mmCIF file of C-alpha atoms in Angstrom:
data_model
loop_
_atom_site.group_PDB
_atom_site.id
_atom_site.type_symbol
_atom_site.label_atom_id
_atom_site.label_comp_id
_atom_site.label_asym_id
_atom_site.label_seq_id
_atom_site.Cartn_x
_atom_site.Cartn_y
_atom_site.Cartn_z
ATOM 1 C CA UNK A 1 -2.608 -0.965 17.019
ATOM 2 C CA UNK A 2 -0.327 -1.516 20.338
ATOM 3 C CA UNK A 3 2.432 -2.935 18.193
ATOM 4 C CA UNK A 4 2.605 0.802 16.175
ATOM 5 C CA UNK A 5 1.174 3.094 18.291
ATOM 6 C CA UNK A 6 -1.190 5.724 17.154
ATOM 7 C CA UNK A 7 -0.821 5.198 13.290
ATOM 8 C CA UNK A 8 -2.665 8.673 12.646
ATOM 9 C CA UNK A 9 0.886 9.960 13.943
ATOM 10 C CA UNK A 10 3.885 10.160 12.496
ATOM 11 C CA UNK A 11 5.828 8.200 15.097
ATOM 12 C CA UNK A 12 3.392 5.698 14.220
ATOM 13 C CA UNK A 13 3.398 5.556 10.417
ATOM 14 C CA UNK A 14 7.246 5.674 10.745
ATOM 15 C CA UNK A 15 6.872 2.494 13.382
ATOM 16 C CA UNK A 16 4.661 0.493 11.073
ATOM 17 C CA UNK A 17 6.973 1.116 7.941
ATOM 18 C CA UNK A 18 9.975 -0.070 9.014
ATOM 19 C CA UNK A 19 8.121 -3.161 10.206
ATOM 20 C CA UNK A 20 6.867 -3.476 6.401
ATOM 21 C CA UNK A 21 11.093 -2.879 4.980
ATOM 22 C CA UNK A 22 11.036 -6.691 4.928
ATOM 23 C CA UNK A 23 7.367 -7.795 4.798
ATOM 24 C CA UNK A 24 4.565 -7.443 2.704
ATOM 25 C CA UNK A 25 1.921 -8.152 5.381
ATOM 26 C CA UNK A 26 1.399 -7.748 9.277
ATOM 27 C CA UNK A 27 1.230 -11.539 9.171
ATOM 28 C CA UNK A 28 2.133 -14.585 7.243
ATOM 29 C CA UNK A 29 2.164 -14.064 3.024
ATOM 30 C CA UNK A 30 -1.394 -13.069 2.312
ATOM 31 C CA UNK A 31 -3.344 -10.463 3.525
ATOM 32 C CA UNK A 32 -5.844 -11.148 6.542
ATOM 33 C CA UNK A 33 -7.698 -9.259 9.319
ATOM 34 C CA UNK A 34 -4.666 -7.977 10.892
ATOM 35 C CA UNK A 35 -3.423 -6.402 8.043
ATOM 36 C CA UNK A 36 -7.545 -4.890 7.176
ATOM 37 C CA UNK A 37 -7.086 -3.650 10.918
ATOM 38 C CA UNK A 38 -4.127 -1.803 10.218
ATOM 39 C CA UNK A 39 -4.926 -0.216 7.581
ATOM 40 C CA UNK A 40 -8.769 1.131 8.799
ATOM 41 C CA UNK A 41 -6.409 2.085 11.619
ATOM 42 C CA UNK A 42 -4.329 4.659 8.681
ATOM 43 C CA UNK A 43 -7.549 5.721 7.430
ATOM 44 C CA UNK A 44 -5.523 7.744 4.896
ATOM 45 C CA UNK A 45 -2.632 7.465 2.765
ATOM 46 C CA UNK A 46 0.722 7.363 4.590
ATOM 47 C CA UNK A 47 3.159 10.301 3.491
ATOM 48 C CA UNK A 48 5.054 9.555 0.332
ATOM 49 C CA UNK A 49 8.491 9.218 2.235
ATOM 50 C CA UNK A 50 7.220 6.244 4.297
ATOM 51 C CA UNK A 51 7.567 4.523 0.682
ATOM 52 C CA UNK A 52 6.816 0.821 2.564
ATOM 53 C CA UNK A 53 3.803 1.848 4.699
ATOM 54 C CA UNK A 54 2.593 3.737 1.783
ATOM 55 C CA UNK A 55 2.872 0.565 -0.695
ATOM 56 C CA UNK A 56 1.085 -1.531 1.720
ATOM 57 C CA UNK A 57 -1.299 0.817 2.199
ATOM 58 C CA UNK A 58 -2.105 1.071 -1.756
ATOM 59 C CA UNK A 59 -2.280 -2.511 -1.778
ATOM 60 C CA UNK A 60 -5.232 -2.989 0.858
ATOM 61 C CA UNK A 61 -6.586 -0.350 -0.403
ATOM 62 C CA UNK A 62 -6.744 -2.167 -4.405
ATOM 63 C CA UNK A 63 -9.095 -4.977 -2.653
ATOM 64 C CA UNK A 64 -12.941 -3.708 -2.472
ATOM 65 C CA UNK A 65 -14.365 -3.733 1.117
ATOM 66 C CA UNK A 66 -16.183 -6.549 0.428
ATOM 67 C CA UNK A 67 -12.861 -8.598 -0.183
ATOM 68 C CA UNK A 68 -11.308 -6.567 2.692
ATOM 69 C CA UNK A 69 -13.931 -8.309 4.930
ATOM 70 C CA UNK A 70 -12.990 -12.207 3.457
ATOM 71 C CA UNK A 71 -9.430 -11.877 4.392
ATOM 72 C CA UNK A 72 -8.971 -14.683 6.812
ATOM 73 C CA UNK A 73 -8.733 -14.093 10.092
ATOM 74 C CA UNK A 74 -10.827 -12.840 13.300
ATOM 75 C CA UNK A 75 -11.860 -9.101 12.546
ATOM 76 C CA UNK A 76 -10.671 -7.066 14.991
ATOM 77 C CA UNK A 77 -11.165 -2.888 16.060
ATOM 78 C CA UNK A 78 -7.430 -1.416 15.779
ATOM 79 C CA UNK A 79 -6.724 1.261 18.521
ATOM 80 C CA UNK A 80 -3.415 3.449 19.102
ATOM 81 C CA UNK A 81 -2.214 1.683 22.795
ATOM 82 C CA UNK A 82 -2.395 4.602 25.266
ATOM 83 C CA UNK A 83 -2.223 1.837 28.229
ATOM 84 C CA UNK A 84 0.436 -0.714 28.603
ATOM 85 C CA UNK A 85 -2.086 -3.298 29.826
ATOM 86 C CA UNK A 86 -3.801 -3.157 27.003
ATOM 87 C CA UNK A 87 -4.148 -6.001 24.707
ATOM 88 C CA UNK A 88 -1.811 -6.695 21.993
ATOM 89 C CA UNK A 89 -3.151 -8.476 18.419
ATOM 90 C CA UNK A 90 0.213 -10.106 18.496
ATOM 91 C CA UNK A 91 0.196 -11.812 21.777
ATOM 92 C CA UNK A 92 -0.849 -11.412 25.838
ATOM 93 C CA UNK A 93 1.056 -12.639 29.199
ATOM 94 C CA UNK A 94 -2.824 -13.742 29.943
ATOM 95 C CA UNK A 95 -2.787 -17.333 29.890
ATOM 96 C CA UNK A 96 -6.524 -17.146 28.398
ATOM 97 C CA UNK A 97 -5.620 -14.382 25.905
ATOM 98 C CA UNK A 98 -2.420 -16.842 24.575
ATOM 99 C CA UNK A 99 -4.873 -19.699 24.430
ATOM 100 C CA UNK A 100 -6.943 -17.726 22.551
ATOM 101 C CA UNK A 101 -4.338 -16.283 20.579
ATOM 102 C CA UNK A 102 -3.114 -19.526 19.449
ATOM 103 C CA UNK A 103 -6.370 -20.747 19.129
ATOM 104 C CA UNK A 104 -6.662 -17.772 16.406
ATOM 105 C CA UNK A 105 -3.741 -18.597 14.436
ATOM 106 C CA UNK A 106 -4.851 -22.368 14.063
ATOM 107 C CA UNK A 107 -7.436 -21.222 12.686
ATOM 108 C CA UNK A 108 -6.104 -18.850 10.043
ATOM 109 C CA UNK A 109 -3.587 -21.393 9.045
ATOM 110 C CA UNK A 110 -7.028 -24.085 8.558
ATOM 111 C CA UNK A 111 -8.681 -21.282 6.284
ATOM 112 C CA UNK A 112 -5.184 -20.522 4.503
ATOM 113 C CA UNK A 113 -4.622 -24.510 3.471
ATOM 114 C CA UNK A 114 -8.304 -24.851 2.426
ATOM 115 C CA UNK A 115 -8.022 -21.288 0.651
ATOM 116 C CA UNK A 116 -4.818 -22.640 -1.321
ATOM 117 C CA UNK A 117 -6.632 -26.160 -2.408
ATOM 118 C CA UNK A 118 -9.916 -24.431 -3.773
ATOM 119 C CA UNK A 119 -8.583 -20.756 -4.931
ATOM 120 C CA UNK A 120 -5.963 -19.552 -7.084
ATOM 121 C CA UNK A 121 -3.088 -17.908 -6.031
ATOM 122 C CA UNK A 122 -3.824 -14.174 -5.449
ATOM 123 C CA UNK A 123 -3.607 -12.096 -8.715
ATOM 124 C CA UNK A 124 0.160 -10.615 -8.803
ATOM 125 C CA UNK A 125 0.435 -6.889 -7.841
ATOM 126 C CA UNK A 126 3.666 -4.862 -8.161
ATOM 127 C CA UNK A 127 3.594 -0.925 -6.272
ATOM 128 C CA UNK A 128 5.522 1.320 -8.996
ATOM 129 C CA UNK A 129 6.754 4.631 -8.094
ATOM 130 C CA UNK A 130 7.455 7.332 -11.299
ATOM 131 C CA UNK A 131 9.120 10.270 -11.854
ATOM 132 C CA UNK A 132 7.546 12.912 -14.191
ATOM 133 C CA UNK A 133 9.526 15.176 -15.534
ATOM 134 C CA UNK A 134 8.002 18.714 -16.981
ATOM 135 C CA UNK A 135 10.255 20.554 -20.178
ATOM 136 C CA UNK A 136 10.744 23.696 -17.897
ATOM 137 C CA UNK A 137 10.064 25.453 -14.746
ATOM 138 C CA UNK A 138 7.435 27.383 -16.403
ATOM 139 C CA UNK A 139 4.873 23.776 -16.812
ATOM 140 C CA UNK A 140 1.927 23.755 -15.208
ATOM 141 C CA UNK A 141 2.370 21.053 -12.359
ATOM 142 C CA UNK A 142 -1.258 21.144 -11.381
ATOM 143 C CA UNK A 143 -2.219 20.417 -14.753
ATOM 144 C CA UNK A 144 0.251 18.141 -15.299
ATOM 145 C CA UNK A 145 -0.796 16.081 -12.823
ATOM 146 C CA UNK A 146 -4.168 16.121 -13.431
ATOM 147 C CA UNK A 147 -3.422 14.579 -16.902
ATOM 148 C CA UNK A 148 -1.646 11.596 -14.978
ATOM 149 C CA UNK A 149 -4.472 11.232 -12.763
ATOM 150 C CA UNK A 150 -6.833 10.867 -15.613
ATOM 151 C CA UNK A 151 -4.974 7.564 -17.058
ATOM 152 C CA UNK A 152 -7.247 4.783 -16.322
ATOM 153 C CA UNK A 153 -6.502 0.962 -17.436
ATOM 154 C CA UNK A 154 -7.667 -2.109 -16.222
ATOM 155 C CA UNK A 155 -5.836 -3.109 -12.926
ATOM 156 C CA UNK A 156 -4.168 0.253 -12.442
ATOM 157 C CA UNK A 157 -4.452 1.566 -8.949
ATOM 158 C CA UNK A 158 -2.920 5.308 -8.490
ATOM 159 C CA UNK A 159 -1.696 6.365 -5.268
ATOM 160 C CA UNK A 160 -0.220 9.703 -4.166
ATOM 161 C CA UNK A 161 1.628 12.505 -5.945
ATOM 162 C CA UNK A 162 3.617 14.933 -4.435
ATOM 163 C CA UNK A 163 6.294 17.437 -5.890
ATOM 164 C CA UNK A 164 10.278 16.713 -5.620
ATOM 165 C CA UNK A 165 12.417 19.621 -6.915
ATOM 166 C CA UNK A 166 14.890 19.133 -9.173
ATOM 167 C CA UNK A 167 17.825 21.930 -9.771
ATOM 168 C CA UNK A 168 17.331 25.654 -10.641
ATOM 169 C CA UNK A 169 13.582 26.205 -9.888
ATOM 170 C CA UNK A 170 12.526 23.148 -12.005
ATOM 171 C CA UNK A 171 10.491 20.280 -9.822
ATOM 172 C CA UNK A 172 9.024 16.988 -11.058
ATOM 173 C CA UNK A 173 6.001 14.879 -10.159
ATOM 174 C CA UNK A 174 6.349 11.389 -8.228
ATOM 175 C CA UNK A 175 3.485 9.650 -8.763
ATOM 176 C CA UNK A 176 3.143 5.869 -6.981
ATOM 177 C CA UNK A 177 0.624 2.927 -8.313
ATOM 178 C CA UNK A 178 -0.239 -0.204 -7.530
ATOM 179 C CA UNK A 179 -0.607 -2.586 -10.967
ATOM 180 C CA UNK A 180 -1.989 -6.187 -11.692
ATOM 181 C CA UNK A 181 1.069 -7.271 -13.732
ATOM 182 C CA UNK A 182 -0.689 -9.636 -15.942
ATOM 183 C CA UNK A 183 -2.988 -6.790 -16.979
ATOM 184 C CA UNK A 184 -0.677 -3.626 -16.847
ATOM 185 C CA UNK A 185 2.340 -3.005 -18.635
ATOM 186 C CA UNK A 186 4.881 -0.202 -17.180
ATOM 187 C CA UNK A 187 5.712 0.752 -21.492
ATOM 188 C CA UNK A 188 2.030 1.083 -21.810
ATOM 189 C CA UNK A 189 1.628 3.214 -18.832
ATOM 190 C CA UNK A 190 4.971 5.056 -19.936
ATOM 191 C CA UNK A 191 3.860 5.799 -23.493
ATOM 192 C CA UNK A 192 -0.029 6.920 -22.164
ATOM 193 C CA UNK A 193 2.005 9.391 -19.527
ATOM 194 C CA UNK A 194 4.432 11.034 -22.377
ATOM 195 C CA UNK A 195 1.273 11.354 -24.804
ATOM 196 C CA UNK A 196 0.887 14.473 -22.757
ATOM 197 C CA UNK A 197 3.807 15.785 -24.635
ATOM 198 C CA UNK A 198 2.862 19.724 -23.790
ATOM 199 C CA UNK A 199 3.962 19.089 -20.372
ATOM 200 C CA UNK A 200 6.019 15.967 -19.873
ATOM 201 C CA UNK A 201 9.446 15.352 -21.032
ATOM 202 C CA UNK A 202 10.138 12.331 -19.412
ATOM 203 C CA UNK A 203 8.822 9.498 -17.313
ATOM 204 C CA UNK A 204 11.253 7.351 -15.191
ATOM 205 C CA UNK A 205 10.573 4.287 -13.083
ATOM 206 C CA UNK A 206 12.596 4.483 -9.837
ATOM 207 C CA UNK A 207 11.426 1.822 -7.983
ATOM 208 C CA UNK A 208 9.523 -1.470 -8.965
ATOM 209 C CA UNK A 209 8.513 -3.990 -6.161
ATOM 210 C CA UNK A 210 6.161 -6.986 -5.954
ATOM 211 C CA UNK A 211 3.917 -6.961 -3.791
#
């Protein structure tokens, strides 16, 4: 999308997640089409260091395609901008293009007041991110993670995994999730992560956010 650039780069990715630091969506407080274009536009999982891009990414990414596709909003094709003419979701110095624009967002808000009076609120989501600690330099990381991976509960989304070391040799696995709180608890997940006691030590939450 013009506003990010190319978001299969890394000057991209990097663009688009420090415009989520202090947002959950591309627009407004729900998701809609601009925030499905963005992230068809990813295509993949951000890198674990762009921790916003990658939590809003995870959190698209929870809804099925079908519920992708009834986000409010006009559905539009996200390119990277390679021309500085080209037209921007967010706005146009084309008189037509701002009428239509405009036109756009009345619209949106219409489906977002009528969404709010028949619907519930939209379930409650927080993106976790863990740190898995092994007993010794000499755990299997690889298998370690492939226990993690094979938790499954009820509104429990995992994300990626990557490797952080430590001290001495000794690295541990940070794992990221997307939950539905009202049907996930973090001491649940904890104690179903330690019950693979031959090659976790620990688990630690580092970072909690709503989403």
């Amino acid at each position: 999308m013009s506003q990010f650039g190319d978001l299969k780069t890394r000057a991209g990715q990097q663009a688009l997640n420090n415009y989520l630091e202090t947002r959950s969506y591309i627009e407004g407080f729900e998701p809609t089409q601009a925030d499905n274009a963005v992230f068809e536009a990813l295509g993949v999982a951000p890198p674990g260091d762009l921790f916003h891009a990658l939590r809003f990414f995870n959190h698209i990414n929870s809804f099925s395609e079908a519920e992708r596709k009834k986000f409010p909003g006009k559905a539009a094709a996200a390119k990277p901008a390679k021309d500085e003419d080209e037209v921007d979701l967010f706005g146009s110095d084309d008189e037509e293009e701002d009428a239509e624009a405009a036109r756009i967002r009345e619209e949106r808000l219409k489906m977002y007041a009528e969404k709010k009076s028949k619907k519930p609120a939209l379930v409650a989501k927080s993106c976790i991110k863990l740190d898995i600690k092994p007993w010794d330099d000499e755990t299997d990381m690889a298998e370690m993670e492939k226990c993690v991976r094979s938790i499954e509960m009820d509104g429990l989304v995992w994300g990626q995994f990557q490797l952080a070391p430590v001290a001495y040799g000794l690295k541990k696995l940070v794992a990221s999730c997307v939950i539905e709180d009202d049907k996930v608890s973090t001491s649940d997940l904890e104690d179903k992560i330690t019950a693979f006691e031959d090659y976790v030590q620990s688990v630690d939450i580092v970072s909690f956010n709503k989403l």
